[in-house]
Amino acid sequence: MSSGIIFDIKHYSINDGPGIRTTVFFKGCPLHCAWCHNPESISPLPQKMYNEKKCIGCKECVKACPEEACILTPAGIVTDVDMCTSCGKCADVCPTLATEMSGRRAEVEDILFVVEKDRPFYEESGGGVTFSGGEPTRQPKFLLALLKECGARRLHRAVDTCGLVKQETMLAVAEECDHFLFDLKCMDTDTHRLWTGSGNELIHENLRALARRDAVISIRIPLITGINADEKNIEESARFLASLEGQKVVVNLLPYHDIAVNKYKRLGTEYDSSQMMAPTEERVKQIIEQFAEVGLVAGVGG
């Protein structure tokens, strides 16, 4: 069977599709959203994460590193990124888990073994398995193998996607998927490129293609004041979504938060939140009304 790189499996999730779910997080994403709350998901490769608050200065990682890339300083462990090969040996010996690796290779049967343990929760709640990330379609063979196996076991399957993938891949996934969680960020392609690193033309084409196939789709919109929560963008989003063929989509609004700040720090990367704010409760209510005006149901969360 196929294998792929994942970085987490979350049990008992209630926000990644219907019912209680197990969410499998794939590594690698074609977008670089400025507000990404899973920054460890962007790179397709395993990455080292370090929490200085947990470090006791034992130097076990220093001794274990074959490249001598780990150095103990008064500020904690510093890693020479040019020398580090992300082999994970430092994480293997860290007694306090101050150093951990985000990302590991997993076989299809490994994932299914974990998923099957939660089957009673799916059966009681109408839940199932959600493949998220990162962007799961970046590992299409692995994703399709998992979807097919889950389908054979009569498990409900959801895919959380940013939509930036070849349409032939998206349609192949649609053949094996019961529910899409589809991200919609900015309607203007230049604004989308500014904040995510890519235009949105292919994303919109893929959403239209899924709708024509009568796919079950929940739209996820991150709401960020100054980026996409303005009246013009919401109006354009509402009109676009209302124009889609097939079943009416449900709109899940996700107000901005900076809960991932510590993740960026642990990765050793910069995070500039100075231009990002959550919309007010009043603005969120107005946005819900804007969608209602075109016949769409929108709500916070999901």
mmCIF file of C-alpha atoms in Angstrom:
data_model
loop_
_atom_site.group_PDB
_atom_site.id
_atom_site.type_symbol
_atom_site.label_atom_id
_atom_site.label_comp_id
_atom_site.label_asym_id
_atom_site.label_seq_id
_atom_site.Cartn_x
_atom_site.Cartn_y
_atom_site.Cartn_z
ATOM 1 C CA MET A 1 0.000 0.000 0.000
ATOM 2 C CA SER A 2 0.951 3.662 -0.334
ATOM 3 C CA SER A 3 2.570 5.729 2.391
ATOM 4 C CA GLY A 4 2.814 9.451 3.102
ATOM 5 C CA ILE A 5 3.979 12.115 5.524
ATOM 6 C CA ILE A 6 1.590 13.172 8.289
ATOM 7 C CA PHE A 7 2.191 15.373 11.315
ATOM 8 C CA ASP A 8 -0.747 14.656 13.594
ATOM 9 C CA ILE A 9 -3.882 12.605 14.183
ATOM 10 C CA LYS A 10 -6.616 14.269 16.217
ATOM 11 C CA HIS A 11 -9.290 12.179 17.913
ATOM 12 C CA TYR A 12 -12.822 13.199 18.893
ATOM 13 C CA SER A 13 -12.912 16.217 16.582
ATOM 14 C CA ILE A 14 -16.283 17.956 16.268
ATOM 15 C CA ASN A 15 -15.267 20.769 13.902
ATOM 16 C CA ASP A 16 -13.993 18.858 10.874
ATOM 17 C CA GLY A 17 -17.220 17.585 9.384
ATOM 18 C CA PRO A 18 -20.376 15.918 10.690
ATOM 19 C CA GLY A 19 -20.391 14.010 13.971
ATOM 20 C CA ILE A 20 -17.371 12.955 15.982
ATOM 21 C CA ARG A 21 -14.356 12.476 13.739
ATOM 22 C CA THR A 22 -10.751 11.413 13.553
ATOM 23 C CA THR A 23 -8.728 14.007 11.649
ATOM 24 C CA VAL A 24 -5.502 12.995 9.904
ATOM 25 C CA PHE A 25 -3.192 15.922 9.154
ATOM 26 C CA PHE A 26 -1.054 15.665 6.016
ATOM 27 C CA LYS A 27 2.236 17.529 5.690
ATOM 28 C CA GLY A 28 2.777 19.951 2.808
ATOM 29 C CA CYS A 29 0.704 22.832 1.432
ATOM 30 C CA PRO A 30 0.960 24.872 -1.810
ATOM 31 C CA LEU A 31 -0.198 28.034 -0.002
ATOM 32 C CA HIS A 32 1.637 30.133 2.557
ATOM 33 C CA CYS A 33 -1.239 31.942 4.245
ATOM 34 C CA ALA A 34 -0.033 34.739 6.499
ATOM 35 C CA TRP A 35 -2.484 33.636 9.223
ATOM 36 C CA CYS A 36 -1.866 29.866 8.988
ATOM 37 C CA HIS A 37 -2.582 28.233 12.351
ATOM 38 C CA ASN A 38 -0.696 25.049 11.383
ATOM 39 C CA PRO A 39 2.644 26.454 10.178
ATOM 40 C CA GLU A 40 4.240 23.043 10.677
ATOM 41 C CA SER A 41 1.970 21.795 7.891
ATOM 42 C CA ILE A 42 3.406 23.972 5.121
ATOM 43 C CA SER A 43 6.692 22.158 4.454
ATOM 44 C CA PRO A 44 6.274 18.655 3.001
ATOM 45 C CA LEU A 45 9.248 17.421 5.026
ATOM 46 C CA PRO A 46 9.645 16.546 8.720
ATOM 47 C CA GLN A 47 10.687 19.578 10.790
ATOM 48 C CA LYS A 48 12.291 20.084 14.160
ATOM 49 C CA MET A 49 10.303 22.022 16.776
ATOM 50 C CA TYR A 50 11.924 23.286 19.963
ATOM 51 C CA ASN A 51 10.345 24.585 23.177
ATOM 52 C CA GLU A 52 12.942 26.291 25.362
ATOM 53 C CA LYS A 53 10.550 26.297 28.330
ATOM 54 C CA LYS A 54 10.807 22.516 28.502
ATOM 55 C CA CYS A 55 14.571 22.367 28.016
ATOM 56 C CA ILE A 56 16.624 21.363 31.090
ATOM 57 C CA GLY A 57 20.011 21.816 29.420
ATOM 58 C CA CYS A 58 20.996 18.147 29.700
ATOM 59 C CA LYS A 59 22.859 18.241 26.352
ATOM 60 C CA GLU A 60 21.560 14.829 25.322
ATOM 61 C CA CYS A 61 20.561 16.285 21.945
ATOM 62 C CA VAL A 62 24.007 17.837 21.534
ATOM 63 C CA LYS A 63 25.648 14.458 22.076
ATOM 64 C CA ALA A 64 23.199 12.632 19.811
ATOM 65 C CA CYS A 65 23.392 14.970 16.790
ATOM 66 C CA PRO A 66 25.577 13.318 14.097
ATOM 67 C CA GLU A 67 26.036 16.656 12.316
ATOM 68 C CA GLU A 68 26.976 18.606 15.488
ATOM 69 C CA ALA A 69 24.197 21.032 14.577
ATOM 70 C CA CYS A 70 22.845 21.376 18.151
ATOM 71 C CA ILE A 71 24.530 23.902 20.438
ATOM 72 C CA LEU A 72 23.641 24.651 24.056
ATOM 73 C CA THR A 73 23.617 28.403 24.750
ATOM 74 C CA PRO A 74 22.393 30.504 27.693
ATOM 75 C CA ALA A 75 19.145 30.934 25.729
ATOM 76 C CA GLY A 76 18.740 27.181 25.259
ATOM 77 C CA ILE A 77 19.461 24.888 22.328
ATOM 78 C CA VAL A 78 20.312 26.609 19.069
ATOM 79 C CA THR A 79 20.274 24.579 15.848
ATOM 80 C CA ASP A 80 22.508 25.373 12.892
ATOM 81 C CA VAL A 81 19.892 25.043 10.149
ATOM 82 C CA ASP A 82 22.557 24.715 7.454
ATOM 83 C CA MET A 83 23.991 21.636 9.144
ATOM 84 C CA CYS A 84 20.769 20.067 10.440
ATOM 85 C CA THR A 85 19.404 17.194 8.316
ATOM 86 C CA SER A 86 16.191 16.773 10.356
ATOM 87 C CA CYS A 87 17.141 13.192 11.135
ATOM 88 C CA GLY A 88 15.264 13.400 14.447
ATOM 89 C CA LYS A 89 17.951 11.813 16.615
ATOM 90 C CA CYS A 90 17.929 14.849 18.914
ATOM 91 C CA ALA A 91 14.192 14.427 19.469
ATOM 92 C CA ASP A 92 14.610 10.707 20.115
ATOM 93 C CA VAL A 93 16.799 11.327 23.169
ATOM 94 C CA CYS A 94 15.178 14.483 24.601
ATOM 95 C CA PRO A 95 13.852 13.468 28.052
ATOM 96 C CA THR A 96 11.421 16.399 28.390
ATOM 97 C CA LEU A 97 10.183 16.559 24.774
ATOM 98 C CA ALA A 98 11.616 20.050 24.454
ATOM 99 C CA THR A 99 12.707 18.940 20.987
ATOM 100 C CA GLU A 100 10.164 17.142 18.826
ATOM 101 C CA MET A 101 9.850 16.274 15.152
ATOM 102 C CA SER A 102 6.761 17.383 13.267
ATOM 103 C CA GLY A 103 6.156 14.934 10.457
ATOM 104 C CA ARG A 104 6.562 11.195 10.100
ATOM 105 C CA ARG A 105 6.032 8.630 7.379
ATOM 106 C CA ALA A 106 2.964 6.463 7.822
ATOM 107 C CA GLU A 107 1.545 3.532 5.875
ATOM 108 C CA VAL A 108 -2.118 3.300 4.944
ATOM 109 C CA GLU A 109 -2.575 0.352 7.292
ATOM 110 C CA ASP A 110 -1.033 2.380 10.145
ATOM 111 C CA ILE A 111 -3.667 5.086 9.726
ATOM 112 C CA LEU A 112 -6.522 2.609 9.397
ATOM 113 C CA PHE A 113 -5.454 0.817 12.572
ATOM 114 C CA VAL A 114 -5.785 4.098 14.493
ATOM 115 C CA VAL A 115 -9.001 5.118 12.759
ATOM 116 C CA GLU A 116 -10.768 1.820 13.452
ATOM 117 C CA LYS A 117 -10.337 2.318 17.192
ATOM 118 C CA ASP A 118 -12.722 5.276 16.987
ATOM 119 C CA ARG A 119 -15.410 3.469 14.973
ATOM 120 C CA PRO A 120 -17.890 3.309 17.904
ATOM 121 C CA PHE A 121 -17.851 7.127 18.090
ATOM 122 C CA TYR A 122 -18.556 7.422 14.347
ATOM 123 C CA GLU A 123 -21.460 5.011 14.548
ATOM 124 C CA GLU A 124 -23.058 6.796 17.489
ATOM 125 C CA SER A 125 -22.617 10.335 16.144
ATOM 126 C CA GLY A 126 -22.744 9.988 12.364
ATOM 127 C CA GLY A 127 -19.059 10.886 12.184
ATOM 128 C CA GLY A 128 -16.079 9.522 10.319
ATOM 129 C CA VAL A 129 -12.607 10.357 9.101
ATOM 130 C CA THR A 130 -11.367 13.745 7.867
ATOM 131 C CA PHE A 131 -8.157 14.194 5.901
ATOM 132 C CA SER A 132 -6.712 17.652 6.480
ATOM 133 C CA GLY A 133 -3.356 19.367 6.630
ATOM 134 C CA GLY A 134 -1.566 21.073 5.126
ATOM 135 C CA GLU A 135 -3.169 20.055 1.904
ATOM 136 C CA PRO A 136 -3.995 16.341 1.589
ATOM 137 C CA THR A 137 -4.253 16.456 -2.220
ATOM 138 C CA ARG A 138 -0.515 17.230 -2.327
ATOM 139 C CA GLN A 139 -0.055 13.504 -1.605
ATOM 140 C CA PRO A 140 -2.689 12.169 -4.026
ATOM 141 C CA LYS A 141 -1.704 8.494 -4.119
ATOM 142 C CA PHE A 142 -1.639 8.288 -0.334
ATOM 143 C CA LEU A 143 -4.909 10.200 0.014
ATOM 144 C CA LEU A 144 -6.732 8.140 -2.602
ATOM 145 C CA ALA A 145 -5.526 4.874 -1.073
ATOM 146 C CA LEU A 146 -6.843 5.983 2.318
ATOM 147 C CA LEU A 147 -10.158 7.179 0.899
ATOM 148 C CA LYS A 148 -10.717 3.917 -0.956
ATOM 149 C CA GLU A 149 -9.899 1.782 2.091
ATOM 150 C CA CYS A 150 -12.164 3.872 4.303
ATOM 151 C CA GLY A 151 -14.919 3.582 1.715
ATOM 152 C CA ALA A 152 -14.539 -0.186 1.627
ATOM 153 C CA ARG A 153 -14.988 -0.176 5.410
ATOM 154 C CA ARG A 154 -18.095 2.032 5.141
ATOM 155 C CA LEU A 155 -16.487 4.929 6.980
ATOM 156 C CA HIS A 156 -17.686 8.455 6.186
ATOM 157 C CA ARG A 157 -14.889 10.381 4.445
ATOM 158 C CA ALA A 158 -14.262 14.139 4.426
ATOM 159 C CA VAL A 159 -11.423 16.068 2.798
ATOM 160 C CA ASP A 160 -10.381 19.524 3.981
ATOM 161 C CA THR A 161 -8.806 21.305 1.007
ATOM 162 C CA CYS A 162 -7.550 24.710 -0.079
ATOM 163 C CA GLY A 163 -8.514 23.719 -3.635
ATOM 164 C CA LEU A 164 -5.148 24.466 -5.235
ATOM 165 C CA VAL A 165 -4.537 21.213 -7.100
ATOM 166 C CA LYS A 166 -4.826 19.916 -10.655
ATOM 167 C CA GLN A 167 -8.480 19.484 -11.481
ATOM 168 C CA GLU A 168 -7.993 15.872 -12.544
ATOM 169 C CA THR A 169 -6.691 15.124 -9.044
ATOM 170 C CA MET A 170 -9.573 16.974 -7.404
ATOM 171 C CA LEU A 171 -12.125 15.055 -9.457
ATOM 172 C CA ALA A 172 -10.410 11.737 -8.691
ATOM 173 C CA VAL A 173 -10.656 12.576 -4.990
ATOM 174 C CA ALA A 174 -14.322 13.504 -5.457
ATOM 175 C CA GLU A 175 -15.042 9.953 -6.632
ATOM 176 C CA GLU A 176 -13.961 8.660 -3.209
ATOM 177 C CA CYS A 177 -15.083 11.513 -0.930
ATOM 178 C CA ASP A 178 -18.390 11.994 0.903
ATOM 179 C CA HIS A 179 -17.925 15.591 2.090
ATOM 180 C CA PHE A 180 -15.594 18.457 1.175
ATOM 181 C CA LEU A 181 -14.478 21.187 3.556
ATOM 182 C CA PHE A 182 -13.386 23.789 1.003
ATOM 183 C CA ASP A 183 -11.461 26.946 1.929
ATOM 184 C CA LEU A 184 -12.412 30.282 0.380
ATOM 185 C CA LYS A 185 -10.130 33.148 1.363
ATOM 186 C CA CYS A 186 -10.153 36.225 -0.915
ATOM 187 C CA MET A 187 -12.169 36.740 -4.088
ATOM 188 C CA ASP A 188 -9.721 39.174 -5.692
ATOM 189 C CA THR A 189 -6.869 37.090 -7.089
ATOM 190 C CA ASP A 190 -4.205 39.751 -6.485
ATOM 191 C CA THR A 191 -5.239 40.084 -2.837
ATOM 192 C CA HIS A 192 -5.283 36.301 -2.567
ATOM 193 C CA ARG A 193 -1.753 36.118 -3.987
ATOM 194 C CA LEU A 194 -0.517 38.840 -1.629
ATOM 195 C CA TRP A 195 -1.655 36.978 1.493
ATOM 196 C CA THR A 196 -1.308 33.328 0.435
ATOM 197 C CA GLY A 197 1.404 33.300 -2.223
ATOM 198 C CA SER A 198 -0.892 32.161 -5.047
ATOM 199 C CA GLY A 199 -3.733 33.377 -7.205
ATOM 200 C CA ASN A 200 -7.176 31.823 -6.833
ATOM 201 C CA GLU A 201 -8.306 31.068 -10.401
ATOM 202 C CA LEU A 202 -7.697 27.315 -10.191
ATOM 203 C CA ILE A 203 -9.227 27.204 -6.708
ATOM 204 C CA HIS A 204 -12.467 28.717 -8.001
ATOM 205 C CA GLU A 205 -12.481 26.436 -11.059
ATOM 206 C CA ASN A 206 -12.135 23.387 -8.832
ATOM 207 C CA LEU A 207 -14.951 24.535 -6.571
ATOM 208 C CA ARG A 208 -17.224 25.011 -9.578
ATOM 209 C CA ALA A 209 -16.268 21.540 -10.848
ATOM 210 C CA LEU A 210 -17.114 19.912 -7.511
ATOM 211 C CA ALA A 211 -20.430 21.749 -7.361
ATOM 212 C CA ARG A 212 -21.333 20.547 -10.876
ATOM 213 C CA ARG A 213 -20.805 16.995 -9.608
ATOM 214 C CA ASP A 214 -23.328 17.684 -6.838
ATOM 215 C CA ALA A 215 -20.664 17.193 -4.164
ATOM 216 C CA VAL A 216 -21.518 17.878 -0.531
ATOM 217 C CA ILE A 217 -19.489 21.003 0.279
ATOM 218 C CA SER A 218 -18.978 23.072 3.399
ATOM 219 C CA ILE A 219 -17.203 26.354 2.682
ATOM 220 C CA ARG A 220 -14.700 27.572 5.253
ATOM 221 C CA ILE A 221 -13.898 31.276 5.278
ATOM 222 C CA PRO A 222 -11.273 32.660 7.647
ATOM 223 C CA LEU A 223 -12.474 36.133 8.651
ATOM 224 C CA ILE A 224 -9.660 38.642 9.020
ATOM 225 C CA THR A 225 -10.234 42.371 9.384
ATOM 226 C CA GLY A 226 -8.197 44.266 6.806
ATOM 227 C CA ILE A 227 -7.826 41.259 4.527
ATOM 228 C CA ASN A 228 -11.161 39.650 3.640
ATOM 229 C CA ALA A 229 -13.849 40.627 6.175
ATOM 230 C CA ASP A 230 -14.792 43.828 4.319
ATOM 231 C CA GLU A 231 -18.232 44.257 2.788
ATOM 232 C CA LYS A 232 -17.015 44.085 -0.827
ATOM 233 C CA ASN A 233 -15.170 40.783 -0.462
ATOM 234 C CA ILE A 234 -18.020 39.178 1.477
ATOM 235 C CA GLU A 235 -20.562 40.360 -1.083
ATOM 236 C CA GLU A 236 -18.476 38.904 -3.932
ATOM 237 C CA SER A 237 -17.977 35.668 -1.977
ATOM 238 C CA ALA A 238 -21.710 35.352 -1.329
ATOM 239 C CA ARG A 239 -22.624 35.940 -4.978
ATOM 240 C CA PHE A 240 -20.011 33.459 -6.170
ATOM 241 C CA LEU A 241 -21.146 30.742 -3.769
ATOM 242 C CA ALA A 242 -24.818 31.338 -4.519
ATOM 243 C CA SER A 243 -24.112 30.908 -8.243
ATOM 244 C CA LEU A 244 -22.666 27.415 -7.855
ATOM 245 C CA GLU A 245 -24.561 24.510 -9.361
ATOM 246 C CA GLY A 246 -25.693 21.498 -7.345
ATOM 247 C CA GLN A 247 -26.520 21.481 -3.641
ATOM 248 C CA LYS A 248 -26.423 24.717 -1.706
ATOM 249 C CA VAL A 249 -23.187 25.025 0.196
ATOM 250 C CA VAL A 250 -23.045 25.675 3.930
ATOM 251 C CA VAL A 251 -20.717 28.516 4.963
ATOM 252 C CA ASN A 252 -18.540 28.158 8.070
ATOM 253 C CA LEU A 253 -17.033 31.451 9.250
ATOM 254 C CA LEU A 254 -13.749 31.198 11.140
ATOM 255 C CA PRO A 255 -12.788 34.486 12.863
ATOM 256 C CA TYR A 256 -9.052 35.101 13.052
ATOM 257 C CA HIS A 257 -7.060 34.114 16.139
ATOM 258 C CA ASP A 258 -3.337 34.099 16.918
ATOM 259 C CA ILE A 259 -3.293 30.848 18.871
ATOM 260 C CA ALA A 260 -0.474 29.498 16.667
ATOM 261 C CA VAL A 261 2.087 32.140 17.696
ATOM 262 C CA ASN A 262 3.971 29.637 19.841
ATOM 263 C CA LYS A 263 4.153 27.151 16.970
ATOM 264 C CA TYR A 264 5.994 29.695 14.830
ATOM 265 C CA LYS A 265 8.388 30.309 17.698
ATOM 266 C CA ARG A 266 9.036 26.588 18.112
ATOM 267 C CA LEU A 267 9.776 26.328 14.384
ATOM 268 C CA GLY A 268 12.117 29.290 14.604
ATOM 269 C CA THR A 269 10.145 31.317 12.041
ATOM 270 C CA GLU A 270 8.776 34.843 12.097
ATOM 271 C CA TYR A 271 5.083 35.577 12.587
ATOM 272 C CA ASP A 272 3.820 39.090 11.928
ATOM 273 C CA SER A 273 0.256 39.525 13.160
ATOM 274 C CA SER A 274 0.332 43.333 13.123
ATOM 275 C CA GLN A 275 -1.995 43.553 10.104
ATOM 276 C CA MET A 276 -4.402 40.821 11.186
ATOM 277 C CA MET A 277 -7.351 41.221 13.527
ATOM 278 C CA ALA A 278 -10.529 39.331 14.297
ATOM 279 C CA PRO A 279 -13.747 41.045 13.160
ATOM 280 C CA THR A 280 -16.083 42.351 15.827
ATOM 281 C CA GLU A 281 -19.159 40.373 16.831
ATOM 282 C CA GLU A 282 -21.277 43.017 15.143
ATOM 283 C CA ARG A 283 -19.353 42.624 11.883
ATOM 284 C CA VAL A 284 -19.739 38.840 12.015
ATOM 285 C CA LYS A 285 -23.500 39.264 12.394
ATOM 286 C CA GLN A 286 -23.522 41.559 9.354
ATOM 287 C CA ILE A 287 -21.557 38.972 7.360
ATOM 288 C CA ILE A 288 -24.053 36.249 8.267
ATOM 289 C CA GLU A 289 -26.823 38.567 7.033
ATOM 290 C CA GLN A 290 -24.946 39.203 3.770
ATOM 291 C CA PHE A 291 -24.946 35.473 3.044
ATOM 292 C CA ALA A 292 -28.585 35.144 4.067
ATOM 293 C CA GLU A 293 -29.505 37.807 1.482
ATOM 294 C CA VAL A 294 -28.437 35.412 -1.293
ATOM 295 C CA GLY A 295 -30.101 32.406 0.315
ATOM 296 C CA LEU A 296 -27.059 30.864 2.006
ATOM 297 C CA VAL A 297 -26.799 29.705 5.603
ATOM 298 C CA ALA A 298 -23.646 30.906 7.366
ATOM 299 C CA GLY A 299 -22.523 30.412 10.934
ATOM 300 C CA VAL A 300 -19.457 30.701 13.116
ATOM 301 C CA GLY A 301 -17.301 27.578 13.480
ATOM 302 C CA GLY A 302 -17.478 24.173 11.858
#
